[in-house]
Each structure stands twice: as C-alpha cells, then as structure tokens.
Coordinates of C-alpha atoms and ligand atoms in Angstrom, one line a residue:
M228 CA -34.8 13.3 -6.6
P229 CA -33.0 11.4 -3.6
T230 CA -29.3 11.9 -3.4
L231 CA -26.5 9.0 -3.1
R232 CA -26.5 9.5 0.5
E233 CA -30.8 9.0 0.8
R234 CA -30.0 5.9 -1.5
S235 CA -27.1 4.1 0.4
A236 CA -29.3 2.2 3.2
A237 CA -28.6 -0.7 1.0
V238 CA -24.7 -0.7 0.3
M239 CA -22.6 -1.7 2.2
P240 CA -19.5 -1.4 3.7
P241 CA -21.0 0.8 6.5
M242 CA -17.8 2.7 6.2
A243 CA -16.8 6.1 8.4
L244 CA -16.9 8.2 5.1
H245 CA -20.3 7.5 4.4
N246 CA -21.3 9.6 6.2
L247 CA -20.4 12.5 4.1
P248 CA -23.0 14.4 2.4
F249 CA -22.5 14.2 -1.2
G250 CA -21.6 10.8 -3.5
I251 CA -19.4 11.2 -6.6
D252 CA -21.0 11.1 -9.6
H253 CA -17.3 11.2 -12.0
A254 CA -13.9 12.0 -11.9
Q255 CA -11.0 13.1 -13.8
G256 CA -7.7 13.8 -14.0
S257 CA -6.4 14.7 -10.2
Y258 CA -10.4 15.4 -8.9
L259 CA -13.8 13.7 -8.2
Y260 CA -17.0 15.4 -8.7
T261 CA -19.9 14.8 -6.7
D262 CA -23.4 14.8 -7.0
D263 CA -23.9 18.3 -5.6
G264 CA -22.0 19.9 -8.6
R265 CA -18.9 20.4 -5.6
K266 CA -14.8 19.2 -7.4
I267 CA -12.4 18.1 -5.0
L268 CA -8.6 17.7 -5.0
D269 CA -8.3 14.1 -4.9
F270 CA -5.4 13.5 -2.8
G271 CA -6.5 9.8 -1.8
S272 CA -6.5 8.6 -5.3
G273 CA -9.0 5.6 -4.8
I274 CA -6.7 4.4 -1.3
A275 CA -3.4 4.6 -4.2
V276 CA -5.0 3.0 -7.2
N277 CA -5.3 5.8 -9.4
N278 CA -1.9 7.1 -9.9
L279 CA -2.4 7.7 -13.2
G280 CA -4.9 10.1 -11.7
H281 CA -8.7 9.5 -12.9
N282 CA -9.3 7.8 -16.0
A283 CA -5.9 8.1 -17.2
P284 CA -6.9 8.4 -21.7
T285 CA -4.9 5.5 -22.6
V286 CA -5.6 3.2 -19.9
V287 CA -9.2 4.0 -20.4
A288 CA -8.6 3.5 -24.7
A289 CA -7.1 0.0 -24.0
A290 CA -9.6 -1.2 -21.6
K291 CA -12.2 -0.6 -24.7
A292 CA -10.1 -1.8 -26.9
Q293 CA -10.2 -4.8 -24.7
L294 CA -13.4 -5.2 -24.4
D295 CA -14.7 -5.2 -28.1
K296 CA -11.9 -7.6 -28.3
M297 CA -12.6 -10.6 -25.2
V298 CA -13.6 -9.5 -22.3
H299 CA -13.1 -13.4 -20.4
C300 CA -12.0 -16.9 -21.8
C301 CA -10.5 -18.0 -17.8
H302 CA -6.8 -17.7 -18.1
N303 CA -7.4 -21.8 -15.7
L304 CA -7.5 -22.7 -19.8
F305 CA -6.2 -21.1 -22.5
H306 CA -3.6 -18.7 -22.7
Y307 CA -4.0 -15.0 -24.6
E308 CA -2.3 -12.6 -26.1
V309 CA -2.5 -10.1 -22.8
E310 CA -1.6 -11.1 -20.0
T311 CA 1.0 -13.5 -21.0
A312 CA 2.3 -9.3 -22.5
L313 CA 1.5 -8.6 -19.1
A314 CA 3.5 -10.9 -17.7
E315 CA 6.9 -10.7 -20.0
R316 CA 6.6 -7.1 -18.5
I317 CA 6.7 -7.3 -15.2
A318 CA 8.9 -10.7 -14.5
G319 CA 10.8 -7.9 -17.3
L320 CA 10.5 -4.9 -14.4
M321 CA 11.7 -7.9 -11.9
G322 CA 15.6 -8.5 -13.1
S323 CA 15.9 -11.9 -14.6
G324 CA 14.3 -15.3 -13.7
Y325 CA 10.6 -14.5 -12.3
K326 CA 7.8 -15.4 -13.3
V327 CA 4.0 -14.0 -13.0
Y328 CA 0.6 -15.4 -11.7
F329 CA -2.5 -12.3 -12.2
S330 CA -5.5 -12.9 -9.4
N331 CA -7.9 -9.9 -9.2
S332 CA -7.3 -8.1 -5.1
G333 CA -4.6 -7.0 -2.7
A334 CA -6.0 -9.6 -0.4
E335 CA -6.2 -12.0 -3.5
A336 CA -1.7 -11.4 -4.4
V337 CA -1.4 -12.0 -0.9
E338 CA -2.8 -15.0 -0.5
G339 CA -1.5 -16.5 -3.0
A340 CA 2.5 -15.4 -2.0
V341 CA 2.0 -16.8 1.2
K342 CA 0.6 -20.0 -0.2
L343 CA 3.5 -20.4 -2.6
A344 CA 6.0 -19.9 -0.1
K345 CA 3.7 -22.4 2.3
R346 CA 4.4 -24.6 -1.1
A347 CA 7.4 -23.9 -2.3
T348 CA 9.1 -24.6 0.8
E349 CA 6.7 -27.2 2.4
R350 CA 7.1 -25.0 5.9
P351 CA 3.9 -24.8 7.6
A352 CA 4.4 -20.9 10.4
V353 CA 4.7 -17.3 8.7
I354 CA 6.6 -14.2 10.4
A355 CA 4.1 -10.9 9.8
F356 CA 4.8 -7.6 12.0
K357 CA 3.1 -5.3 14.3
G358 CA 1.2 -2.9 12.1
S359 CA 1.3 -4.4 9.5
F360 CA -2.1 -4.8 7.1
H361 CA -2.3 -7.6 4.0
G362 CA -6.9 -7.5 4.1
R363 CA -9.6 -8.7 3.9
T364 CA -9.7 -12.8 3.6
L365 CA -9.3 -15.1 6.5
L366 CA -5.7 -15.3 5.7
C367 CA -5.0 -11.5 5.1
T368 CA -7.1 -10.8 8.6
S369 CA -4.3 -13.3 10.5
L370 CA -1.5 -12.0 8.9
T371 CA -2.9 -8.3 10.0
A372 CA -2.0 -6.7 12.8
S373 CA -2.3 -2.8 12.8
N374 CA -5.5 -2.8 14.4
S375 CA -8.0 -5.3 16.8
A376 CA -10.9 -4.1 14.8
Y377 CA -10.3 -5.9 12.1
R378 CA -9.6 -9.5 13.2
K379 CA -12.7 -9.0 16.1
H380 CA -14.9 -11.9 15.8
Y381 CA -12.6 -13.4 13.3
E382 CA -10.5 -15.6 15.8
G383 CA -9.2 -18.7 15.2
L384 CA -7.2 -17.6 13.1
V385 CA -5.0 -19.3 10.6
P386 CA -2.3 -20.4 13.2
S387 CA 1.0 -20.7 13.0
I388 CA 1.3 -17.1 12.3
Y389 CA 4.5 -14.9 15.0
F390 CA 4.5 -11.0 14.3
A391 CA 7.7 -9.4 14.8
E392 CA 8.1 -5.7 15.3
Y393 CA 8.2 -3.3 12.6
P394 CA 10.9 -1.0 13.3
K395 CA 8.6 2.7 13.7
L396 CA 11.7 5.1 14.7
F397 CA 9.6 8.3 15.2
G398 CA 8.2 7.3 19.0
T399 CA 9.9 4.2 19.5
P400 CA 10.5 2.8 23.5
Y401 CA 14.0 1.5 22.0
P402 CA 16.8 4.0 22.7
M403 CA 17.8 5.1 19.7
A404 CA 22.0 6.3 18.9
D405 CA 21.8 9.3 16.9
G406 CA 18.9 8.4 14.4
T407 CA 20.3 4.6 13.6
C408 CA 18.1 2.1 13.8
P409 CA 17.9 0.7 17.8
K410 CA 19.3 -3.0 18.0
Q411 CA 16.2 -4.6 19.0
Y412 CA 14.9 -4.2 15.8
F413 CA 17.7 -6.2 14.7
T414 CA 18.4 -9.0 17.7
Q415 CA 14.2 -9.8 18.0
F416 CA 15.0 -12.5 15.4
D417 CA 17.1 -14.5 17.5
D418 CA 14.7 -14.3 20.4
L419 CA 11.5 -15.2 18.5
F420 CA 13.8 -18.5 16.8
K421 CA 14.9 -19.7 20.4
K422 CA 11.5 -19.2 22.1
L423 CA 8.1 -19.2 20.1
V424 CA 9.3 -20.8 16.2
D425 CA 12.3 -22.4 14.6
P426 CA 13.9 -20.5 11.9
Y427 CA 13.9 -23.9 9.8
T428 CA 10.3 -24.4 9.8
V429 CA 9.7 -21.0 8.6
A430 CA 8.0 -20.2 5.2
A431 CA 7.9 -16.6 4.8
I432 CA 8.6 -13.4 6.2
V433 CA 5.7 -11.0 5.1
M434 CA 6.4 -7.3 4.8
E435 CA 5.1 -4.3 3.7
P436 CA 8.6 -2.0 2.2
V437 CA 6.8 1.0 3.6
Q438 CA 4.0 0.2 6.3
G439 CA 0.2 1.4 5.0
E440 CA -2.7 1.1 7.2
G441 CA -0.3 0.8 10.3
G442 CA 1.1 5.4 9.3
Y443 CA 3.2 5.3 6.2
V444 CA 6.7 4.1 8.0
V445 CA 9.8 3.9 6.3
P446 CA 11.7 1.5 7.8
P447 CA 15.9 2.2 7.6
R448 CA 17.3 -0.2 4.7
E449 CA 19.9 -1.5 6.8
W450 CA 16.7 -3.3 8.5
V451 CA 15.2 -4.3 5.4
Q452 CA 18.2 -6.0 3.9
Y453 CA 19.0 -7.5 8.1
V454 CA 15.7 -9.7 7.4
R455 CA 16.7 -9.9 3.8
D456 CA 19.9 -11.5 5.3
I457 CA 18.3 -13.7 8.1
C458 CA 15.4 -15.1 5.1
D459 CA 18.7 -16.1 3.1
K460 CA 20.7 -17.9 6.3
Y461 CA 17.4 -19.8 6.8
G462 CA 16.1 -20.5 3.6
I463 CA 12.8 -18.6 3.8
M464 CA 10.8 -16.5 1.4
L465 CA 10.6 -13.4 1.7
V466 CA 7.9 -11.7 0.7
F467 CA 7.2 -8.2 0.2
D468 CA 3.2 -6.7 0.1
E469 CA 3.9 -4.6 -2.6
V470 CA 0.6 -4.2 -2.6
Q471 CA -0.1 -0.6 -2.0
T472 CA 3.6 0.6 -2.5
G473 CA 4.0 -1.2 -6.2
F474 CA 3.2 0.5 -9.0
G475 CA 5.4 4.0 -8.8
R476 CA 4.2 5.1 -5.0
T477 CA 7.2 5.4 -3.9
G478 CA 9.5 7.0 -6.8
N479 CA 10.4 3.3 -7.8
M480 CA 9.2 0.9 -10.1
F481 CA 8.4 -0.7 -6.9
A482 CA 9.8 -0.2 -3.2
W483 CA 12.2 -2.7 -3.5
Q484 CA 14.2 -1.1 -6.2
T485 CA 13.9 2.0 -3.9
H486 CA 15.2 -0.1 -0.9
G487 CA 17.5 -1.5 -3.1
V488 CA 16.4 -5.7 -1.6
K489 CA 14.8 -7.8 -3.5
P490 CA 12.0 -10.2 -2.1
D491 CA 12.1 -14.0 -3.3
I492 CA 7.9 -13.5 -4.2
M493 CA 6.0 -9.9 -4.2
A494 CA 1.9 -9.1 -3.8
C495 CA 1.1 -6.2 -5.7
A496 CA -2.2 -5.1 -6.7
K497 CA -4.5 -1.6 -6.2
G498 CA -2.0 1.5 -8.8
I499 CA -1.1 -2.0 -11.2
A500 CA -4.1 -1.0 -13.9
N501 CA -5.1 2.3 -12.8
G502 CA -8.5 1.6 -11.0
L503 CA -9.4 -2.1 -12.9
P504 CA -9.0 -4.9 -10.7
L505 CA -6.4 -7.1 -11.4
S506 CA -3.6 -8.0 -8.6
A507 CA -0.7 -10.2 -9.0
V508 CA 2.0 -12.7 -7.6
V509 CA 5.6 -12.9 -8.7
G510 CA 8.1 -15.0 -7.6
K511 CA 11.4 -16.2 -8.3
A512 CA 11.0 -19.1 -11.7
E513 CA 12.0 -22.2 -9.5
V514 CA 9.7 -21.2 -6.9
M515 CA 6.5 -20.1 -9.4
D516 CA 7.3 -23.9 -10.5
R517 CA 6.4 -25.3 -7.7
W518 CA 2.7 -24.1 -8.3
T519 CA 2.1 -27.5 -9.8
A520 CA -0.9 -27.9 -11.6
G521 CA -3.9 -28.0 -9.3
A522 CA -1.9 -25.9 -6.7
H523 CA -3.8 -22.4 -7.2
G524 CA -5.2 -20.9 -9.3
G525 CA -8.7 -18.8 -10.1
T526 CA -11.6 -18.2 -12.5
F527 CA -11.4 -14.6 -12.5
G528 CA -7.7 -14.1 -12.5
A529 CA -6.0 -12.0 -15.2
N530 CA -9.0 -10.5 -16.5
P531 CA -8.3 -9.6 -20.3
V532 CA -9.4 -6.1 -19.7
S533 CA -7.5 -5.5 -16.7
C534 CA -4.6 -6.7 -18.4
A535 CA -4.9 -4.4 -21.5
A536 CA -5.0 -1.7 -19.0
A537 CA -1.7 -2.7 -16.9
L538 CA -0.2 -2.0 -20.4
A539 CA -0.7 1.2 -21.0
T540 CA -0.5 1.8 -17.4
I541 CA 2.8 0.8 -17.0
D542 CA 3.8 2.8 -20.8
M543 CA 2.6 5.8 -18.9
L544 CA 4.6 5.1 -15.7
E545 CA 7.6 4.5 -17.6
G546 CA 6.9 7.2 -19.7
G547 CA 7.8 10.1 -17.3
A548 CA 4.3 9.4 -14.9
I549 CA 7.5 7.6 -11.7
E550 CA 9.7 10.4 -12.5
N551 CA 7.2 13.5 -12.0
G552 CA 6.1 12.0 -9.2
R553 CA 9.3 11.5 -7.6
H554 CA 9.8 15.3 -7.9
M555 CA 6.2 16.1 -7.1
G556 CA 6.8 14.3 -4.0
E557 CA 10.0 15.9 -3.2
Y558 CA 8.6 19.4 -4.4
F559 CA 5.6 17.9 -2.0
M560 CA 7.2 17.2 1.0
K561 CA 9.4 20.6 1.0
G562 CA 5.9 22.6 0.9
L563 CA 4.8 20.2 4.2
Q564 CA 8.2 21.1 6.0
A565 CA 7.6 24.5 5.4
I566 CA 3.9 24.8 6.3
T567 CA 4.1 22.7 9.5
A568 CA 8.2 23.5 10.7
K569 CA 6.2 25.8 13.2
Y570 CA 4.2 23.2 14.7
D571 CA 5.0 21.0 17.9
A572 CA 1.9 19.5 17.4
V573 CA 3.8 17.5 13.3
G574 CA 5.5 14.7 15.3
D575 CA 7.0 13.2 12.1
L576 CA 6.4 14.4 8.5
R577 CA 8.0 10.6 6.8
G578 CA 7.5 9.2 3.2
L579 CA 8.9 8.0 0.0
G580 CA 7.7 9.5 -3.8
L581 CA 4.0 10.4 -3.3
M582 CA 3.4 8.2 -0.8
I583 CA 3.5 10.2 2.7
G584 CA 2.4 10.5 6.4
M585 CA 2.5 13.0 8.9
E586 CA 2.3 12.6 12.2
L587 CA 0.3 14.2 14.3
V588 CA 1.0 14.3 18.2
Y589 CA 0.1 16.0 21.7
P590 CA 2.7 18.1 23.6
D591 CA 3.9 15.4 25.6
G592 CA 4.1 12.6 21.9
S593 CA 1.4 10.6 22.5
P594 CA -1.6 10.3 19.6
N595 CA -3.4 13.1 18.7
R596 CA -6.7 11.7 16.7
D597 CA -8.8 14.4 17.2
L598 CA -6.6 16.6 15.4
T599 CA -6.0 14.8 12.7
A600 CA -9.8 13.7 12.4
Q601 CA -9.7 17.7 12.2
I602 CA -7.5 18.6 9.8
T603 CA -9.0 15.7 7.5
A604 CA -12.4 17.3 8.1
K605 CA -11.6 21.3 7.3
A606 CA -9.2 20.5 3.9
L607 CA -12.3 18.3 3.2
E608 CA -14.4 21.6 3.4
R609 CA -11.9 23.6 1.0
D610 CA -12.0 20.9 -1.4
L611 CA -9.0 18.7 -0.5
F612 CA -9.3 14.6 -0.1
L613 CA -7.5 13.8 2.6
L614 CA -7.1 9.8 4.0
S615 CA -5.5 9.4 7.4
C616 CA -3.6 6.0 8.6
G617 CA -1.7 4.9 11.3
C618 CA -2.5 2.2 14.4
D619 CA -3.3 5.7 16.3
K620 CA -5.1 6.9 13.1
N621 CA -3.0 10.2 14.1
V622 CA -1.3 10.1 10.9
V623 CA -2.7 12.3 7.5
R624 CA -1.5 10.5 4.3
F625 CA -1.0 12.1 1.2
I626 CA -0.8 10.2 -2.3
A627 CA -1.5 12.5 -5.3
P628 CA -1.2 10.6 -8.0
L629 CA 1.7 10.8 -9.6
T630 CA 0.9 12.3 -12.2
V631 CA -0.2 15.6 -10.0
S632 CA 0.7 18.9 -11.5
Q633 CA 2.7 22.0 -9.4
E634 CA 0.1 24.1 -9.5
E635 CA -2.1 21.1 -8.5
I636 CA 0.0 20.5 -5.0
D637 CA 0.9 24.3 -4.6
H638 CA -3.1 24.6 -4.3
A639 CA -3.4 21.6 -2.0
L640 CA -0.6 23.2 0.0
S641 CA -2.4 26.8 -0.2
I642 CA -5.7 24.8 1.9
L643 CA -3.2 22.9 4.2
R644 CA -1.5 26.4 5.8
E645 CA -5.2 27.5 6.2
V646 CA -6.5 24.2 7.8
F647 CA -3.6 24.5 10.5
A648 CA -3.3 27.5 10.9
E649 CA -7.5 27.4 11.4
A650 CA -7.0 23.9 13.7
I651 CA -3.7 25.2 15.4
E652 CA -4.0 28.5 16.4
E653 CA -7.6 29.5 16.5
Ligands
LIG123 C1 -0.3 -3.3 1.8 C2 -1.5 -3.4 1.2 N1 -1.8 -4.8 1.4 C3 -2.9 -5.9 0.8 C4 -4.4 -5.0 0.5 C5 -5.6 -5.7 0.5 O1 -5.7 -5.0 -1.0 P1 -7.5 -5.2 -1.5 O2 -8.1 -4.2 -1.1 O3 -7.3 -5.1 -2.5 O4 -7.5 -6.9 -1.1 C6 -3.9 -3.1 0.7 C7 -5.0 -2.4 0.7 O5 -4.9 -1.5 0.9 C8 -2.6 -3.0 1.5 O6 -2.3 -1.6 1.6

C-alpha cells in the first residue's frame, strides 16, 4: 500500500513541508497522528486555526447537528438561524453598532474589507505595510509585502496601494531611545501624504494588529493609536486584518482589545470555526450599510455548518479557553526565556498570548535562517511540530492551541531544551 507521501504527485500546492516523510491520518486535541504511527504535539494548530485543539467535541457535535438540519441554502437568498445568531454574537463582541458579513477564507474577508472601505469612502487608494501578509487573491497579493515570491509573475497588481514601515523594533535601523518607538514610524505618514498620495484619496489603512507571516511583530500600542488618529483626521477607514490574531490568539477575543484601539472594519477567519471554513468582515453599521444590494456577496458565504461550529467555538473561547491561552502563553514565555537566556542566537522573544515568535540571529545581528530551520527540524524529530515565519524566515513561531495543558507545554519545553543544546552547543 503506497504511503500518502508516495501518492502526493497529484496534489497541489507544492509546499516545502510536503517533503515530510509522513502524512496525517487523524488529529485530536493537541496532537497529530501520522500515517506511520507517530503522535506529534502540534504547536502549529493548522496555521493558527485549531485554537481549541483538533476536533473540539462540542464544535464537532454542533457541526454534526447542523449537517442533519441544513447544509446550504445560500445567504444571498435567505436569512437563517445560525447565520443570524452568529452575526448577532460577533457584532456583540465588538460592542454596539457593528454588522457582519460572512465569507469563506481569510483572503476573501480582507478583500471584502478593502472593497467595503472603497465603497464607503468612494476613494481609490490604500495604505498597507511592509512585512504584511493578507492572502492569495490578486487584491490580497497586491497588499502583501513580506516575500516577493508571493508577488512574482503576478505584477500588474491592483494599483494605488502604498506601503509604509511597520514598527519592528528589534533590528530597527532607526535610533531608539529607551525602548520607545522611533519617531520615523510616526512621521513617515506625513512624508507619504506629501510626496505620494493625498490623504483624502485614501480609502483604508490595512494593518495586521500583530504581523503574522512577517515575523510575529508586535507594534507599540502608541503607534497603533497614532494610526487610528490619522484615520480619524482624514476620514480613512482603519482596517484590521485579524485573520491570524482573532478568536483568542493574543489573549483576548481580538487583538484590537489587546491594543485598546478599535478598527472601523475588521477581517477575521482562521480560528473562527476551529477548522471549518468561514470568515467574516465586521464593520461599523453605518459603513456596512454602504454595501447596498449587489455590491458584495458570494454563494458559499455563511455556510450553516461552519456557522454552527463558530457559535460553539465562541462558547468554548468565552467559557475558559481564552483565559487558559493567556495563562499558558505567560507560562510558555517564561519557560522559553529560561531556556534561551544563555543563547546570543536568540535575538528577540516576543508575542502576545499564545502568539509567540523567537527571532534567531548570527553574532552580527543578521538573520539566522539556517538555525531556524535546524530548530524546527530537530523539534519535529522529537515529535514537536513548529512553524517558522518572518521576511527572512528566521523566526520560530509557537502557536499552541489555547486549550493546551501545562504538561504539554512542559513537554514542549523539555524538547526545546534538548534541541537548543544540540543545535547551538554541539
Ligand atoms: C494575517 C492574515 N491575513 C490573511 C490570511 C489569508 O487567509 P486565507 O489563507 O484563509 O485566505 C492569512 C493567512 O495566513 C493571514 O495570516
């Protein structure tokens, strides 16, 4: 019987990780079970999707019950209970005065959010950030600036998108006094508005509240607030891409709560239904109302099974998973600090909640991609799955499920202690 690896020829996409010797047979809780009999502690969570672990029982039960009731009727045509209930629930999470539109993937939600900003302001231009990742559609590719491979041969992208610097303070080329955010990250907008794009032609500033693919970069709160103030000054929509940060990842339901800065429009996906495909554009009611009939839609949006799973997901998140994730994030961070303090190669350890990144560098401070690859490979040899990220692929990211136990974190830490000793000391 050929293995999954041997049968992989017919399967796209050609991802580097597809060179792994095994495939996945099934998954449960914090673990992946491979087709060659291994049990792997999964600190990748399906790229920040399975925030409640794999196959969270109440989510699976809610999805099964909805399968028997109705799989699809199309939200372009009808209202139905689970879509309405979920919209009410998510709008409620924002406070008052928000509405929700559901689609399927993160890219679709970001695309929808930017379309909505253009529609509401009737302006053409958009500002995004270097280091960003917003998805794979042509508009999202046009907004993405973390890796030129994502854009190669797709040029002739959506016009009038301008890129500003995201404040990555570790390794910043700008002078930094006492750990405060260099002034260039603030003043750059004056320059952009003076030389490149009139602020009154800008529909949206699109930002990840913590940069994901770009290296788990946490911006200073005062800078996020400054961007909010600019948007207010010029009537620009502040769009948060919470696709990766949303649904508990940073220690609150959304990262905007962690920063204390509220967007006009938010895109979310990934953890929303703990693995079933669903995404949402969440916007201020008066902005969403600019989406009149025909302005936006999609056949598969608000799939009833996904909506039922999302309602059960939010129940679990509010019922203790977010709190557990916050505590386990602090515990894990302390453990990582204790293990890595003696290694100069660990240049920066940062994050919010259970969204933790470890940036690895050479003695001269330049990115150490090789060590990053070694750490993730050696961890996997010991049955701990980790992902990397960063524009230079030199950040190890830790995205355990929010339901992770202290024992599982301790186990991961004991593996990492060995891995660091072997990769750096031997
Ligand atoms: C911040 C962010 N935005 C958008 C996306 C795209 O989401 P999807 O792959 O579901 O289209 C991702 C995916 O990694 C993401 O991390």
